[in-house]
Amino acid sequence: MLCLRQVCLSAWRHYQARTLSNDLLLSQINNCTHEDEVFSLVGKNKARLSEKHVGIALNVLWQLQKKKPLLLRTSDYVRNHSQFLTLCFLAENNVEHMDNEAIVDTLYSILRLSVESHDSLAGVLVTEAWKRLESLSLPALSKFALCLHKQRRHFSPLTGKIAHLVDMKLDSVQDIRILSVLMISISGVISRSFQDRLLQKVEQLLGEEVHFNYAKRIVQFLQLSKLMYPSLLEKCNKIFLKSTSHLDLDNICLIFGLYEQLGFDNAEFRLIAKQLLSESIDDYHDPEAFAKLFFVLGPMAGSKIRERLLTTAALIAEGFSSHQALVILKTMQKMKCRHSHLLEKMVSVLHRHLDSYHVSQLVKLTQCLVLLHCHDQELFAKLKMLLFGFLRSSVIPADTAAIIRTLAMLPSSQVEEIIINKATAVLPQCRLQNLSCIATALVKWNHYDKLQWQNTSELHVKLLQKLNDYGFQRLQEARNLNLLLEELTHVNGEWLQEVISEETVAACRRLIDQVTWANMLQLSIFLVKTNHRCPSLLDRIASVTVQNINKIHPLEMYFIVYLFSVLNYDPPANEEFFQSCIQHLTSNLSCFETHHLVLLGYILAVAGYFPPALIKTVFDVSFLSRLDAQLEVLSDTLRQRVRSRLMKLNRAVCLECPEFHIPWFHEHYFQRVLCKGISRINPLRQHFHRMLAEILGGSHYARVSVLTPYYYEIDFECILDKNKKPLSYMTQNILLDDLSGIHLRHDIKDEERKALPQGAQRIALEFLDSKAFSKDSRHLKGEPAVKKRHLEILGYRVIQIPHFEWNSMVLSTKPEQLEYLRKRLYEAQ
């Protein structure tokens, strides 16, 4: 190797001044159609090779590889060829003679040919480019930044220097390709304000004719920065939808993964992906391609394709790598698939690969197996051993918390002293989401088998108290609302609801001056999640919304309106707030997918608003056809929610806005739902029914669990005549079934009156549990309020009995309860 180096350098010095046939040689290199042709020219013309020839030759070698399909590339052959080593030696010793573009192009070419980042030539090229950094053109700067990104120098000082140059030159950047590359490369070292400037610049440059790859990089930047930026995502999604020629399996899989991490979804993209992949399902049999296909197509496949996927997965399971096995299991969990044969095959594969998983993969793998109801005790024993190994060596609070929570999920799991000791040690460093994980695990162990706590119960109590104290302390010391909301995004479960809920709302209330249009979405989602009706925060959100209405994306506006609708809260300027929101939303209906429009229509209906443009759009026949098609690619949970919301919106429009002439078309939907449902009369209802019978004079004067027209279920129904005397269902021809066929028209109340004796009144009596109210409040939430409104339209007098009244000390005896019910039934109207 040293001899070769000396020969190359000697030849270079001897012929350095010669220029004979240089242009011809350059042309010959550029015209090569195979790597061996390049190597032949290099071998024959060592004496004639200038730094320009070397740079071009390396670039041509990469371009020839680039033209080949990935599986047919021969990078190893190229990289190990003796003449490739010659090119590298010559380039390394003449870097200073190269121009800026040649340095960057050469670095890019050798990295693409899989030369190691620590290779001496790569190091020399990076050093020389660093020296010339400020003189690099924007295209060269972006290419150099991409090289550093490929070398995983995401947080290096050099990357920081590039970010500084981009910051200074941002106004002069006019090429979206250059900008998208720079954004990806510097994403790890920039501030939030710089991120915002970059995104504003992208919005200026991003048109619908932008290349597919540039849009893909922008979505990758959002994912790397953990930013949900709806307007940019929508623009990029439109570019993807127009670029079906680029939508191969790899790109579809990448986009799905990015969307999943960003919490973004698009049914139209799903439909196109499903069609493209369903048509080529037979083309993917190798484990790597099939794992990607399964990840994308599995959750939205119909029954036939789903069965084919599961069968194929079982057939080729033995060939799955550790990563592919994890992808298959995560997708099975998402599909809620308990295919026993495939699960057995995957367990067999896992036994071979368990030692290769890092801690986060092992945590996810364990969770999948538990949720898929795996019963392989040997596998769980190995998982437990590995998790304890990671726990002993873990120094990262998030990892420690995740391991502890996962250990609590294992069957026959019990708390051990090491867990308590490790949790105690890590608590001071934990963020709220880590504390929540540990709290969830401790509560689960305690519920699982209290006998196992005999030797550690005191430690357990002390640990839980410490954990709560650290949570309270973190909330009390919070000074930045944005950082607090970022933590709260990942906090769920009983610990949030039962322990720190009040303190968390108090912290947000203390930082109320930091509420802006940019963080209202996170705050709104948090308040919905905790079910807290905090007037000061809600009033602040309403005020900031009205003041910044044009800055708020319609999808974010949806969640803000949802907050006020579900909590049934009217801010001081209620009409101004809702009218501003509705105008903004209805002016931007095109931003919403079909199923989003259904959800939007429903939440506005709960609040008592029925914008004509939205209602006419949702109940248009072509819209409903598109909705049917798109529902097929949504998750089961979301599909059921949309169908339920469409029914409730249909009911609300029929009852409250007959002037729209929208027909009631959910009769068959309810018949299917009722066939699947099982009616249960719980002890509380039985107790109520007995007391009603005692008050009214017999059980035949009241009906239990009654279905009304339009399929509202009410706990009890009775009828009082004009003299407040109960009417028996056994002697009067006024059974509820007589009304079951009535569909609301403008004269529905008149028809109901005909079904009852003159002056008689139908009474709906409802027991309201804590779910009907905001947390720690006596304020009725949106849905129970709507139900009352609708029952009154149907001709009922509605008596709602709140749990806090019924369970109060005032009504602690049966006589007091009877007197309470009697007063509510016979109170003056």
mmCIF file with all atom_site columns, C-alpha atoms in Angstrom, residues 404-515:
data_model
loop_
_atom_site.group_PDB
_atom_site.id
_atom_site.type_symbol
_atom_site.label_atom_id
_atom_site.label_alt_id
_atom_site.label_comp_id
_atom_site.label_asym_id
_atom_site.label_entity_id
_atom_site.label_seq_id
_atom_site.pdbx_PDB_ins_code
_atom_site.Cartn_x
_atom_site.Cartn_y
_atom_site.Cartn_z
_atom_site.occupancy
_atom_site.B_iso_or_equiv
_atom_site.pdbx_formal_charge
_atom_site.auth_seq_id
_atom_site.auth_comp_id
_atom_site.auth_asym_id
_atom_site.auth_atom_id
_atom_site.pdbx_PDB_model_num
ATOM 1   C CA . ILE A 1 404 ? -40.362 0.108   35.531 1.00 0.00 ? 404 ILE A CA 1
ATOM 2   C CA . ARG A 1 405 ? -43.727 0.642   33.877 1.00 0.00 ? 405 ARG A CA 1
ATOM 3   C CA . THR A 1 406 ? -43.078 -2.240  31.456 1.00 0.00 ? 406 THR A CA 1
ATOM 4   C CA . LEU A 1 407 ? -42.040 -4.605  34.255 1.00 0.00 ? 407 LEU A CA 1
ATOM 5   C CA . ALA A 1 408 ? -45.399 -3.901  35.892 1.00 0.00 ? 408 ALA A CA 1
ATOM 6   C CA . MET A 1 409 ? -47.142 -5.137  32.734 1.00 0.00 ? 409 MET A CA 1
ATOM 7   C CA . LEU A 1 410 ? -45.532 -8.554  32.784 1.00 0.00 ? 410 LEU A CA 1
ATOM 8   C CA . PRO A 1 411 ? -47.721 -11.476 33.889 1.00 0.00 ? 411 PRO A CA 1
ATOM 9   C CA . SER A 1 412 ? -47.098 -12.668 37.447 1.00 0.00 ? 412 SER A CA 1
ATOM 10  C CA . SER A 1 413 ? -44.970 -9.600  37.965 1.00 0.00 ? 413 SER A CA 1
ATOM 11  C CA . GLN A 1 414 ? -44.197 -8.385  41.444 1.00 0.00 ? 414 GLN A CA 1
ATOM 12  C CA . VAL A 1 415 ? -42.360 -5.359  42.761 1.00 0.00 ? 415 VAL A CA 1
ATOM 13  C CA . GLU A 1 416 ? -38.797 -6.010  43.877 1.00 0.00 ? 416 GLU A CA 1
ATOM 14  C CA . GLU A 1 417 ? -36.495 -4.002  46.073 1.00 0.00 ? 417 GLU A CA 1
ATOM 15  C CA . ILE A 1 418 ? -34.239 -3.032  43.163 1.00 0.00 ? 418 ILE A CA 1
ATOM 16  C CA . ILE A 1 419 ? -37.206 -1.368  41.470 1.00 0.00 ? 419 ILE A CA 1
ATOM 17  C CA . ILE A 1 420 ? -38.041 0.705   44.527 1.00 0.00 ? 420 ILE A CA 1
ATOM 18  C CA . ASN A 1 421 ? -34.384 1.646   45.059 1.00 0.00 ? 421 ASN A CA 1
ATOM 19  C CA . LYS A 1 422 ? -33.850 2.580   41.412 1.00 0.00 ? 422 LYS A CA 1
ATOM 20  C CA . ALA A 1 423 ? -37.081 4.587   41.283 1.00 0.00 ? 423 ALA A CA 1
ATOM 21  C CA . THR A 1 424 ? -36.186 6.408   44.508 1.00 0.00 ? 424 THR A CA 1
ATOM 22  C CA . ALA A 1 425 ? -32.767 7.321   43.127 1.00 0.00 ? 425 ALA A CA 1
ATOM 23  C CA . VAL A 1 426 ? -34.074 8.655   39.822 1.00 0.00 ? 426 VAL A CA 1
ATOM 24  C CA . LEU A 1 427 ? -37.101 10.664  41.062 1.00 0.00 ? 427 LEU A CA 1
ATOM 25  C CA . PRO A 1 428 ? -35.293 14.030  41.453 1.00 0.00 ? 428 PRO A CA 1
ATOM 26  C CA . GLN A 1 429 ? -34.306 13.949  37.754 1.00 0.00 ? 429 GLN A CA 1
ATOM 27  C CA . CYS A 1 430 ? -37.697 12.879  36.400 1.00 0.00 ? 430 CYS A CA 1
ATOM 28  C CA . ARG A 1 431 ? -39.977 14.966  34.244 1.00 0.00 ? 431 ARG A CA 1
ATOM 29  C CA . LEU A 1 432 ? -43.727 14.728  34.744 1.00 0.00 ? 432 LEU A CA 1
ATOM 30  C CA . GLN A 1 433 ? -44.185 12.008  32.130 1.00 0.00 ? 433 GLN A CA 1
ATOM 31  C CA . ASN A 1 434 ? -41.485 9.880   33.829 1.00 0.00 ? 434 ASN A CA 1
ATOM 32  C CA . LEU A 1 435 ? -43.126 10.327  37.229 1.00 0.00 ? 435 LEU A CA 1
ATOM 33  C CA . SER A 1 436 ? -46.447 9.333   35.671 1.00 0.00 ? 436 SER A CA 1
ATOM 34  C CA . CYS A 1 437 ? -44.907 6.093   34.303 1.00 0.00 ? 437 CYS A CA 1
ATOM 35  C CA . ILE A 1 438 ? -43.514 5.110   37.695 1.00 0.00 ? 438 ILE A CA 1
ATOM 36  C CA . ALA A 1 439 ? -46.755 6.007   39.497 1.00 0.00 ? 439 ALA A CA 1
ATOM 37  C CA . THR A 1 440 ? -48.773 3.902   37.040 1.00 0.00 ? 440 THR A CA 1
ATOM 38  C CA . ALA A 1 441 ? -46.498 0.911   37.662 1.00 0.00 ? 441 ALA A CA 1
ATOM 39  C CA . LEU A 1 442 ? -46.674 1.199   41.450 1.00 0.00 ? 442 LEU A CA 1
ATOM 40  C CA . VAL A 1 443 ? -50.453 1.458   41.446 1.00 0.00 ? 443 VAL A CA 1
ATOM 41  C CA . LYS A 1 444 ? -50.687 -1.540  39.106 1.00 0.00 ? 444 LYS A CA 1
ATOM 42  C CA . TRP A 1 445 ? -48.513 -3.665  41.371 1.00 0.00 ? 445 TRP A CA 1
ATOM 43  C CA . ASN A 1 446 ? -50.560 -2.623  44.376 1.00 0.00 ? 446 ASN A CA 1
ATOM 44  C CA . HIS A 1 447 ? -53.817 -3.583  42.665 1.00 0.00 ? 447 HIS A CA 1
ATOM 45  C CA . TYR A 1 448 ? -52.391 -6.794  41.239 1.00 0.00 ? 448 TYR A CA 1
ATOM 46  C CA . ASP A 1 449 ? -51.639 -8.528  44.497 1.00 0.00 ? 449 ASP A CA 1
ATOM 47  C CA . LYS A 1 450 ? -51.484 -6.647  47.743 1.00 0.00 ? 450 LYS A CA 1
ATOM 48  C CA . LEU A 1 451 ? -50.089 -9.716  49.507 1.00 0.00 ? 451 LEU A CA 1
ATOM 49  C CA . GLN A 1 452 ? -46.840 -9.290  47.608 1.00 0.00 ? 452 GLN A CA 1
ATOM 50  C CA . TRP A 1 453 ? -46.346 -5.941  49.305 1.00 0.00 ? 453 TRP A CA 1
ATOM 51  C CA . GLN A 1 454 ? -46.068 -7.328  52.815 1.00 0.00 ? 454 GLN A CA 1
ATOM 52  C CA . ASN A 1 455 ? -42.300 -6.810  53.004 1.00 0.00 ? 455 ASN A CA 1
ATOM 53  C CA . THR A 1 456 ? -42.167 -3.578  51.011 1.00 0.00 ? 456 THR A CA 1
ATOM 54  C CA . SER A 1 457 ? -45.436 -1.809  51.793 1.00 0.00 ? 457 SER A CA 1
ATOM 55  C CA . GLU A 1 458 ? -43.755 0.868   53.888 1.00 0.00 ? 458 GLU A CA 1
ATOM 56  C CA . LEU A 1 459 ? -41.190 1.534   51.166 1.00 0.00 ? 459 LEU A CA 1
ATOM 57  C CA . HIS A 1 460 ? -44.015 1.605   48.637 1.00 0.00 ? 460 HIS A CA 1
ATOM 58  C CA . VAL A 1 461 ? -45.994 4.218   50.556 1.00 0.00 ? 461 VAL A CA 1
ATOM 59  C CA . LYS A 1 462 ? -42.901 6.376   51.069 1.00 0.00 ? 462 LYS A CA 1
ATOM 60  C CA . LEU A 1 463 ? -41.986 6.101   47.379 1.00 0.00 ? 463 LEU A CA 1
ATOM 61  C CA . LEU A 1 464 ? -45.452 7.129   46.220 1.00 0.00 ? 464 LEU A CA 1
ATOM 62  C CA . GLN A 1 465 ? -45.409 10.089  48.600 1.00 0.00 ? 465 GLN A CA 1
ATOM 63  C CA . LYS A 1 466 ? -41.961 11.150  47.376 1.00 0.00 ? 466 LYS A CA 1
ATOM 64  C CA . LEU A 1 467 ? -43.102 10.784  43.795 1.00 0.00 ? 467 LEU A CA 1
ATOM 65  C CA . ASN A 1 468 ? -46.139 12.988  44.417 1.00 0.00 ? 468 ASN A CA 1
ATOM 66  C CA . ASP A 1 469 ? -43.995 15.558  46.221 1.00 0.00 ? 469 ASP A CA 1
ATOM 67  C CA . TYR A 1 470 ? -41.575 15.778  43.301 1.00 0.00 ? 470 TYR A CA 1
ATOM 68  C CA . GLY A 1 471 ? -44.513 16.156  40.925 1.00 0.00 ? 471 GLY A CA 1
ATOM 69  C CA . PHE A 1 472 ? -45.985 18.995  42.997 1.00 0.00 ? 472 PHE A CA 1
ATOM 70  C CA . GLN A 1 473 ? -42.573 20.625  43.294 1.00 0.00 ? 473 GLN A CA 1
ATOM 71  C CA . ARG A 1 474 ? -42.001 20.481  39.535 1.00 0.00 ? 474 ARG A CA 1
ATOM 72  C CA . LEU A 1 475 ? -45.394 22.091  38.915 1.00 0.00 ? 475 LEU A CA 1
ATOM 73  C CA . GLN A 1 476 ? -44.879 24.775  41.542 1.00 0.00 ? 476 GLN A CA 1
ATOM 74  C CA . GLU A 1 477 ? -41.470 25.667  40.113 1.00 0.00 ? 477 GLU A CA 1
ATOM 75  C CA . ALA A 1 478 ? -42.661 25.808  36.498 1.00 0.00 ? 478 ALA A CA 1
ATOM 76  C CA . ARG A 1 479 ? -41.901 29.196  34.955 1.00 0.00 ? 479 ARG A CA 1
ATOM 77  C CA . ASN A 1 480 ? -42.404 28.521  31.257 1.00 0.00 ? 480 ASN A CA 1
ATOM 78  C CA . LEU A 1 481 ? -45.880 27.534  30.043 1.00 0.00 ? 481 LEU A CA 1
ATOM 79  C CA . ASN A 1 482 ? -44.612 26.143  26.734 1.00 0.00 ? 482 ASN A CA 1
ATOM 80  C CA . LEU A 1 483 ? -42.207 23.753  28.482 1.00 0.00 ? 483 LEU A CA 1
ATOM 81  C CA . LEU A 1 484 ? -44.881 22.741  30.968 1.00 0.00 ? 484 LEU A CA 1
ATOM 82  C CA . LEU A 1 485 ? -47.417 21.987  28.230 1.00 0.00 ? 485 LEU A CA 1
ATOM 83  C CA . GLU A 1 486 ? -44.795 19.995  26.329 1.00 0.00 ? 486 GLU A CA 1
ATOM 84  C CA . GLU A 1 487 ? -44.351 17.764  29.391 1.00 0.00 ? 487 GLU A CA 1
ATOM 85  C CA . LEU A 1 488 ? -48.082 17.463  29.981 1.00 0.00 ? 488 LEU A CA 1
ATOM 86  C CA . THR A 1 489 ? -48.628 16.254  26.423 1.00 0.00 ? 489 THR A CA 1
ATOM 87  C CA . HIS A 1 490 ? -47.195 12.877  27.435 1.00 0.00 ? 490 HIS A CA 1
ATOM 88  C CA . VAL A 1 491 ? -48.861 12.580  30.855 1.00 0.00 ? 491 VAL A CA 1
ATOM 89  C CA . ASN A 1 492 ? -51.979 10.421  31.051 1.00 0.00 ? 492 ASN A CA 1
ATOM 90  C CA . GLY A 1 493 ? -53.774 8.101   33.394 1.00 0.00 ? 493 GLY A CA 1
ATOM 91  C CA . GLU A 1 494 ? -54.871 8.049   37.005 1.00 0.00 ? 494 GLU A CA 1
ATOM 92  C CA . TRP A 1 495 ? -51.871 9.920   38.395 1.00 0.00 ? 495 TRP A CA 1
ATOM 93  C CA . LEU A 1 496 ? -52.747 12.969  36.322 1.00 0.00 ? 496 LEU A CA 1
ATOM 94  C CA . GLN A 1 497 ? -56.476 12.731  36.978 1.00 0.00 ? 497 GLN A CA 1
ATOM 95  C CA . GLU A 1 498 ? -56.441 11.804  40.649 1.00 0.00 ? 498 GLU A CA 1
ATOM 96  C CA . VAL A 1 499 ? -53.238 13.281  42.092 1.00 0.00 ? 499 VAL A CA 1
ATOM 97  C CA . ILE A 1 500 ? -51.798 16.269  40.229 1.00 0.00 ? 500 ILE A CA 1
ATOM 98  C CA . SER A 1 501 ? -54.797 17.519  38.270 1.00 0.00 ? 501 SER A CA 1
ATOM 99  C CA . GLU A 1 502 ? -55.622 20.444  40.559 1.00 0.00 ? 502 GLU A CA 1
ATOM 100 C CA . GLU A 1 503 ? -51.985 21.461  40.979 1.00 0.00 ? 503 GLU A CA 1
ATOM 101 C CA . THR A 1 504 ? -51.425 21.309  37.216 1.00 0.00 ? 504 THR A CA 1
ATOM 102 C CA . VAL A 1 505 ? -54.381 23.570  36.456 1.00 0.00 ? 505 VAL A CA 1
ATOM 103 C CA . ALA A 1 506 ? -53.153 25.917  39.184 1.00 0.00 ? 506 ALA A CA 1
ATOM 104 C CA . ALA A 1 507 ? -49.718 26.060  37.510 1.00 0.00 ? 507 ALA A CA 1
ATOM 105 C CA . CYS A 1 508 ? -51.313 26.897  34.151 1.00 0.00 ? 508 CYS A CA 1
ATOM 106 C CA . ARG A 1 509 ? -53.475 29.521  35.815 1.00 0.00 ? 509 ARG A CA 1
ATOM 107 C CA . ARG A 1 510 ? -50.367 31.058  37.428 1.00 0.00 ? 510 ARG A CA 1
ATOM 108 C CA . LEU A 1 511 ? -48.719 31.287  33.985 1.00 0.00 ? 511 LEU A CA 1
ATOM 109 C CA . ILE A 1 512 ? -51.870 32.601  32.315 1.00 0.00 ? 512 ILE A CA 1
ATOM 110 C CA . ASP A 1 513 ? -50.085 35.667  30.919 1.00 0.00 ? 513 ASP A CA 1
ATOM 111 C CA . GLN A 1 514 ? -47.991 33.319  28.763 1.00 0.00 ? 514 GLN A CA 1
ATOM 112 C CA . VAL A 1 515 ? -51.046 31.957  26.938 1.00 0.00 ? 515 VAL A CA 1
#
